[in-house]
Structure formats: C-alpha cells, structure tokens
PDB file of C-alpha atoms in Angstrom:
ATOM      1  CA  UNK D   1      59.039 -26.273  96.510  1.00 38.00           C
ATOM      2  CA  UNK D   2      56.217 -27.684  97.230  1.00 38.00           C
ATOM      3  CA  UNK D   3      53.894 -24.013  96.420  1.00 47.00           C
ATOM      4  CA  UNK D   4      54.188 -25.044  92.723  1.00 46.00           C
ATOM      5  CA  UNK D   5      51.753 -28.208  93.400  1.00 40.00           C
ATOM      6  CA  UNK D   6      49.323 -25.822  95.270  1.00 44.00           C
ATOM      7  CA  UNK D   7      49.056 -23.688  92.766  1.00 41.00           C
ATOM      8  CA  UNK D   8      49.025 -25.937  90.240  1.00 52.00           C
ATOM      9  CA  UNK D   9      51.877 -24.854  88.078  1.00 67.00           C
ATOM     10  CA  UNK D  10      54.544 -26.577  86.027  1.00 90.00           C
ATOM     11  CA  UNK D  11      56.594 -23.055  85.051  1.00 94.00           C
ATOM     12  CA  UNK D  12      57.386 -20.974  87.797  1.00 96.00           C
ATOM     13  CA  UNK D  13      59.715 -18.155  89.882  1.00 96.00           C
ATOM     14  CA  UNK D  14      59.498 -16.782  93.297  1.00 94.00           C
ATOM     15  CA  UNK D  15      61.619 -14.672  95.616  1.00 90.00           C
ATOM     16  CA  UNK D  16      61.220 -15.730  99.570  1.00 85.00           C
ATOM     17  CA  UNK D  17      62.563 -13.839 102.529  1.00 72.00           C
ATOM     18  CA  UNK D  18      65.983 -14.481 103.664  1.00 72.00           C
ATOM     19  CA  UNK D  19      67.762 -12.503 106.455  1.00 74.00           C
ATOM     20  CA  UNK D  20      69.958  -9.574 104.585  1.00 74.00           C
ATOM     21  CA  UNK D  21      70.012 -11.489 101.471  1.00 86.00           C
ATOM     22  CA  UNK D  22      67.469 -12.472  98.835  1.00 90.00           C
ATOM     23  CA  UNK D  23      66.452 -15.931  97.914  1.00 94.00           C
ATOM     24  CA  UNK D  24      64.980 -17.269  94.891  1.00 95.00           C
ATOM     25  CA  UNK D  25      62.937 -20.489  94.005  1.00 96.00           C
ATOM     26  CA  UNK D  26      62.496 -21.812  90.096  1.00 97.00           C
ATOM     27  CA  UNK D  27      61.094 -24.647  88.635  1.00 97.00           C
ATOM     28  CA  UNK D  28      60.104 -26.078  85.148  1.00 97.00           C
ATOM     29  CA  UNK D  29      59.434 -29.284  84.008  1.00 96.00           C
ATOM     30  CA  UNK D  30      62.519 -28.895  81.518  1.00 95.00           C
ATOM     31  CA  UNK D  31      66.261 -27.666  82.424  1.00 95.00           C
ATOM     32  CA  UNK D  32      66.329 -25.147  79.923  1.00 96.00           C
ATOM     33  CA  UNK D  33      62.981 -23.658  81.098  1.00 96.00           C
ATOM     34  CA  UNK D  34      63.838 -23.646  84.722  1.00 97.00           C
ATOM     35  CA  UNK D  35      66.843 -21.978  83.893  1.00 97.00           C
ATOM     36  CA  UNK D  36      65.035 -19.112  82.349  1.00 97.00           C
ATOM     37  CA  UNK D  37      63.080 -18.961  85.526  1.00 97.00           C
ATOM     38  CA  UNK D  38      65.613 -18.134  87.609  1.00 98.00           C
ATOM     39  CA  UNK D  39      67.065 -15.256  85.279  1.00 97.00           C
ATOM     40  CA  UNK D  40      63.244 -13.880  85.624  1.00 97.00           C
ATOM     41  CA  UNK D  41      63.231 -14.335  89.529  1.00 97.00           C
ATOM     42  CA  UNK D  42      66.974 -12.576  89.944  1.00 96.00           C
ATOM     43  CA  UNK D  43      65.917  -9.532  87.657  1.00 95.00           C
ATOM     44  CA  UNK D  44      62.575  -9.001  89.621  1.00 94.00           C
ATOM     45  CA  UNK D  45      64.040  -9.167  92.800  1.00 92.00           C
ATOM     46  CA  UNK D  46      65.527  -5.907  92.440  1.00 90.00           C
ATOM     47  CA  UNK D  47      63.552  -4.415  88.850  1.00 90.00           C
ATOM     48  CA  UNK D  48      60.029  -4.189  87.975  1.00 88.00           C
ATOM     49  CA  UNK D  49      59.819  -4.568  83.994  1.00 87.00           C
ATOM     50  CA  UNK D  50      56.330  -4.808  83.336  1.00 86.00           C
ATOM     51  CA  UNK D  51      56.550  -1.857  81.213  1.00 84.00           C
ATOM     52  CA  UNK D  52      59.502  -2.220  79.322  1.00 86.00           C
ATOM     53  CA  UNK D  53      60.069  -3.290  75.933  1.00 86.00           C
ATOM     54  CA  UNK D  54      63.457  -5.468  74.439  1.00 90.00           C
ATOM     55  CA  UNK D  55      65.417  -2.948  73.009  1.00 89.00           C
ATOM     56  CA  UNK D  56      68.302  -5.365  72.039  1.00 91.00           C
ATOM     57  CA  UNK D  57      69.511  -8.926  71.603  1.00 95.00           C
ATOM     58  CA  UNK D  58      72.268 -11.117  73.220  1.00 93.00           C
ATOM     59  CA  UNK D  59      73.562 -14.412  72.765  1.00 95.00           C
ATOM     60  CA  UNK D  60      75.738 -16.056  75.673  1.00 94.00           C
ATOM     61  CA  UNK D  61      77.620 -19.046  75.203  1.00 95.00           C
ATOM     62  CA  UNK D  62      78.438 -21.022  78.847  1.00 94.00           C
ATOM     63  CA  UNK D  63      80.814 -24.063  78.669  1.00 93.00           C
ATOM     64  CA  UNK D  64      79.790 -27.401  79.767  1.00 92.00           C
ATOM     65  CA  UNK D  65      79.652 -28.365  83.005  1.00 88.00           C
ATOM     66  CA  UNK D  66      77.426 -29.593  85.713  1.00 93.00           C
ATOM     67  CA  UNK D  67      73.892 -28.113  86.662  1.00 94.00           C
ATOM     68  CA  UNK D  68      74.543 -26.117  89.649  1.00 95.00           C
ATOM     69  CA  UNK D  69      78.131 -24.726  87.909  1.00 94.00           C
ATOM     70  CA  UNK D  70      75.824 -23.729  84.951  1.00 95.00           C
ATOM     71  CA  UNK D  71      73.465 -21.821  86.572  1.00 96.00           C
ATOM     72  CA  UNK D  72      75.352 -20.373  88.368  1.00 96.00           C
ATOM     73  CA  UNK D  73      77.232 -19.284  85.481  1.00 96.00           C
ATOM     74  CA  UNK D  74      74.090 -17.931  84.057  1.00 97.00           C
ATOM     75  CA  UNK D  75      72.941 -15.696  87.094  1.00 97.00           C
ATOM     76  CA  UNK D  76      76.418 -14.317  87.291  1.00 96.00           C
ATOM     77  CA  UNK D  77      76.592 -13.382  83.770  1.00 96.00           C
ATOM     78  CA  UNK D  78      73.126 -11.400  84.499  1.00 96.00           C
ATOM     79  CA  UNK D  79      75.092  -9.763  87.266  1.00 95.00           C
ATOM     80  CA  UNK D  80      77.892  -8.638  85.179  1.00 95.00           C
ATOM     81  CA  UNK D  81      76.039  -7.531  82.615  1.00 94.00           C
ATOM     82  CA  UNK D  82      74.014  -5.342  84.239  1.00 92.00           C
ATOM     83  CA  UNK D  83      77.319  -3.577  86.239  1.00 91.00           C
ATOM     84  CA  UNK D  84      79.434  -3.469  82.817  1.00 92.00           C
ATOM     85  CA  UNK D  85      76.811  -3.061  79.821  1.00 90.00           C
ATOM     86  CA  UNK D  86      73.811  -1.881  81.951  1.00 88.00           C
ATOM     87  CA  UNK D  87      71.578  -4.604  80.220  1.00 91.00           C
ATOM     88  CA  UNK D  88      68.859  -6.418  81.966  1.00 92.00           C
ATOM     89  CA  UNK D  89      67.398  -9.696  80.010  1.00 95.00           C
ATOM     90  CA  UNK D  90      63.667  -9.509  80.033  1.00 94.00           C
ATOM     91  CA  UNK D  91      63.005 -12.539  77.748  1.00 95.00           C
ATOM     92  CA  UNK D  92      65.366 -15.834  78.411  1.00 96.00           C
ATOM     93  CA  UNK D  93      66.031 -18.775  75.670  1.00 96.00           C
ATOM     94  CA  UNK D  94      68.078 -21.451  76.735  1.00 95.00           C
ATOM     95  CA  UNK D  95      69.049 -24.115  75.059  1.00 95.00           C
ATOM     96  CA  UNK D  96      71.776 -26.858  76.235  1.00 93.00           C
ATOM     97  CA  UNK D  97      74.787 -27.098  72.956  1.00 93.00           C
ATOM     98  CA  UNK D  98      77.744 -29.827  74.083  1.00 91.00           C
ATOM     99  CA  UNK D  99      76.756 -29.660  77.613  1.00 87.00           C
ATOM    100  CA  UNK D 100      76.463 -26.585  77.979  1.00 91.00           C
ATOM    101  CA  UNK D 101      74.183 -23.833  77.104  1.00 94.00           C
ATOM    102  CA  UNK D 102      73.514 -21.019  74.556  1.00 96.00           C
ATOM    103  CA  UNK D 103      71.440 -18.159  75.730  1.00 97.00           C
ATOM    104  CA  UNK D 104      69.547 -15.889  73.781  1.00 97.00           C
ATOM    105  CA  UNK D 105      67.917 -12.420  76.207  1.00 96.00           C
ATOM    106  CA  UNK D 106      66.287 -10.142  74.809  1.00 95.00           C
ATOM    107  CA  UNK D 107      67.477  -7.320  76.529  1.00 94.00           C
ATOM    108  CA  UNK D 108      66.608  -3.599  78.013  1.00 91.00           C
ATOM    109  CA  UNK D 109      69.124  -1.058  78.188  1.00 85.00           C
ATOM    110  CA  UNK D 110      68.467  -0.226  81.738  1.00 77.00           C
ATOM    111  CA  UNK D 111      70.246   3.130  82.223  1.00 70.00           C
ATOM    112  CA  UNK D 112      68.111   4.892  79.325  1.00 57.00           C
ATOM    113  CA  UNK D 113      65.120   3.164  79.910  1.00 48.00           C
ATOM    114  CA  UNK D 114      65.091   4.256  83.248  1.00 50.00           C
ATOM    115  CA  UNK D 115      64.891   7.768  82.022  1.00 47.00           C
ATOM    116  CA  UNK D 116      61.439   7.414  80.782  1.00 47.00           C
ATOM    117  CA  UNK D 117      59.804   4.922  83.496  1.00 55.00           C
ATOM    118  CA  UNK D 118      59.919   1.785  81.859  1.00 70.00           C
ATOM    119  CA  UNK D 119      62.453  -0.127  84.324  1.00 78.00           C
ATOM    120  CA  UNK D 120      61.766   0.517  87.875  1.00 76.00           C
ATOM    121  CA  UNK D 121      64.670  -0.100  90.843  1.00 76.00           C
ATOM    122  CA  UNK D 122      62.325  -2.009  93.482  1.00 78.00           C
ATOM    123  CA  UNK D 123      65.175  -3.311  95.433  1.00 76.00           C
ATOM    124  CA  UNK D 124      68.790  -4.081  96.025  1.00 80.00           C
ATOM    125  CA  UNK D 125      71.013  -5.015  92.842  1.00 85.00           C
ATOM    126  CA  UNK D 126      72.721  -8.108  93.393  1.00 89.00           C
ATOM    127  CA  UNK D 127      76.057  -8.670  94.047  1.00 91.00           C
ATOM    128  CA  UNK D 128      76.785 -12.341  94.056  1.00 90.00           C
ATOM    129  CA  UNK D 129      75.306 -15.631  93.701  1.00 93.00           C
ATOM    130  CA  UNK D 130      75.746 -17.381  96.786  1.00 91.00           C
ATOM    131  CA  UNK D 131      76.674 -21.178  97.017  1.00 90.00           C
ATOM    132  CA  UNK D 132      75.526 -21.720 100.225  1.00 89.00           C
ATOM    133  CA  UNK D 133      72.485 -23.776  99.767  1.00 89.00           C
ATOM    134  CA  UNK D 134      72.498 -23.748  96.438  1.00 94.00           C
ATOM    135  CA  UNK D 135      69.939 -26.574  94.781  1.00 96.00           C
ATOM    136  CA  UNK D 136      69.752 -27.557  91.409  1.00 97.00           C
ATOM    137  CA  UNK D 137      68.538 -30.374  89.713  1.00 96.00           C
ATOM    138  CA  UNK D 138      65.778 -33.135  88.579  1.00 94.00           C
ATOM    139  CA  UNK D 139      62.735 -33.973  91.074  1.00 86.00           C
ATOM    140  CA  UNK D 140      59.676 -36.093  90.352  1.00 86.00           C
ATOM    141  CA  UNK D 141      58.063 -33.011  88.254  1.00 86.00           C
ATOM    142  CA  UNK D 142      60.459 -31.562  86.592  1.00 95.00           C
ATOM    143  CA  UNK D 143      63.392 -29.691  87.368  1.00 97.00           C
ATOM    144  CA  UNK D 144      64.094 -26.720  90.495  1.00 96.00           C
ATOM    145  CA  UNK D 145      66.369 -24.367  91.781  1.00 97.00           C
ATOM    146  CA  UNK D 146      66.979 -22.905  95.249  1.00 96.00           C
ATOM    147  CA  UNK D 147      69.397 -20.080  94.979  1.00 95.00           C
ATOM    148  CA  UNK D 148      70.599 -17.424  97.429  1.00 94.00           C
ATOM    149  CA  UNK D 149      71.781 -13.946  95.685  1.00 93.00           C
ATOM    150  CA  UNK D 150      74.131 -11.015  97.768  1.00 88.00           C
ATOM    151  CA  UNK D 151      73.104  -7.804  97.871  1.00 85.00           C
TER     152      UNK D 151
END
C-alpha cells in the first residue's frame, strides 16, 4: 500500500480493480481506525453517501479473536445488515473491549433514503467477504488491510 506514502496520508480507503470482484485497501496508523476504513471503503464501493445524513444509531458487539477473523466479522456484519435491516453505517467507531471490538455506526436507513436522493446505488452490493488474499495487520506505519468483497 504503498499510495498512502505518496500521498502523504496516515488515514485512508481505496477500492482497486479486481476481475469480477471488488477489492479494497485500508490503512490507519491505529487498529481501530483502520477498521473503520474498511467499513467506509465496502459501503462506497457500491453507495455514494455524500448526501446523506445518520438517521439512526447501532452498537455491534464482535467477540475476540484474531485481526483478520475480526474484520472480517465486521465487513460481514455490514453485509447483513444492509440485506436484513436495510442500514448502511456512514460514520464507524471502533473500539477493541476483551479482544474484541464494540462498534458504534451511525447509520442511514437506505431503503427510505433512497426515496429522496440521499443514498445513491453506484455499483454492485456485496455478497461476501472473500478470504482469498485477505491481509490484515501491523506494518512499519501503522496498520492495513487488503480485502477482496463478492458481488
């Protein structure tokens, strides 16, 4: 992930081409916060919420376990939120709690908000997280993510 360096960020996202599939990149110089970049890069893969406003709040609890198991417990839990409650999290806390993590979105409903403009479909809704080449963890500036997401 070297692009972070070029750019001269410490807090980042990105989505990069992958064949029939989409891939994301995250970093942050803390776990927590490079966590919360990879719910942003999953959500604008497929949404553009630049317009949209929370119009709720949820708190997610995810057991302990190692890095890669927790985020991808994280980026699944988007996934099934938006197929079961039709939420999307625009704004991501994390914070780890006994190894694992508590998560606090501040959410869009994004069936009604749809209605009036404010979330825009921009791309495939995920399916999966994929744990084929799945990277998470500590480098020398903090911590990154490589994940690859069905759709």
């Amino acid at each position: 992930m070297r692009d972070r360096h070029d750019r001269g960020m410490d807090r980042g996202h990105r989505a990069v081409p992958h064949t029939a599939d989409v891939r994301i990149e995250a970093w942050a110089p803390e776990r927590e916060g490079c966590l919360a970049e990879a719910v942003a890069a999953l959500v604008e893969t497929f949404a553009d919420t630049t317009d949209a406003t929370p119009d709720g709040e949820t708190t997610v609890g995810l057991p302990a376990g190692d890095d890669t198991g927790l985020l991808v417990g994280l980026l699944d839990e988007v996934i099934f939120r938006l197929e079961t409650e039709g939420t999307l999290p625009l704004v991501t806390e994390a914070q780890t709690v006994d190894g694992g993590l508590r998560v606090r979105w501040r959410t869009v409903d994004a069936d009604a908000v749809e209605l009036v403009g404010a979330v825009e479909l921009v791309g495939a809704v995920p399916k999966a997280v994929s744990l084929h080449g799945l990277r998470f963890g500590r480098d020398d500036t903090g911590w990154s993510c490589v994940v690859t997401v069905d759709v």
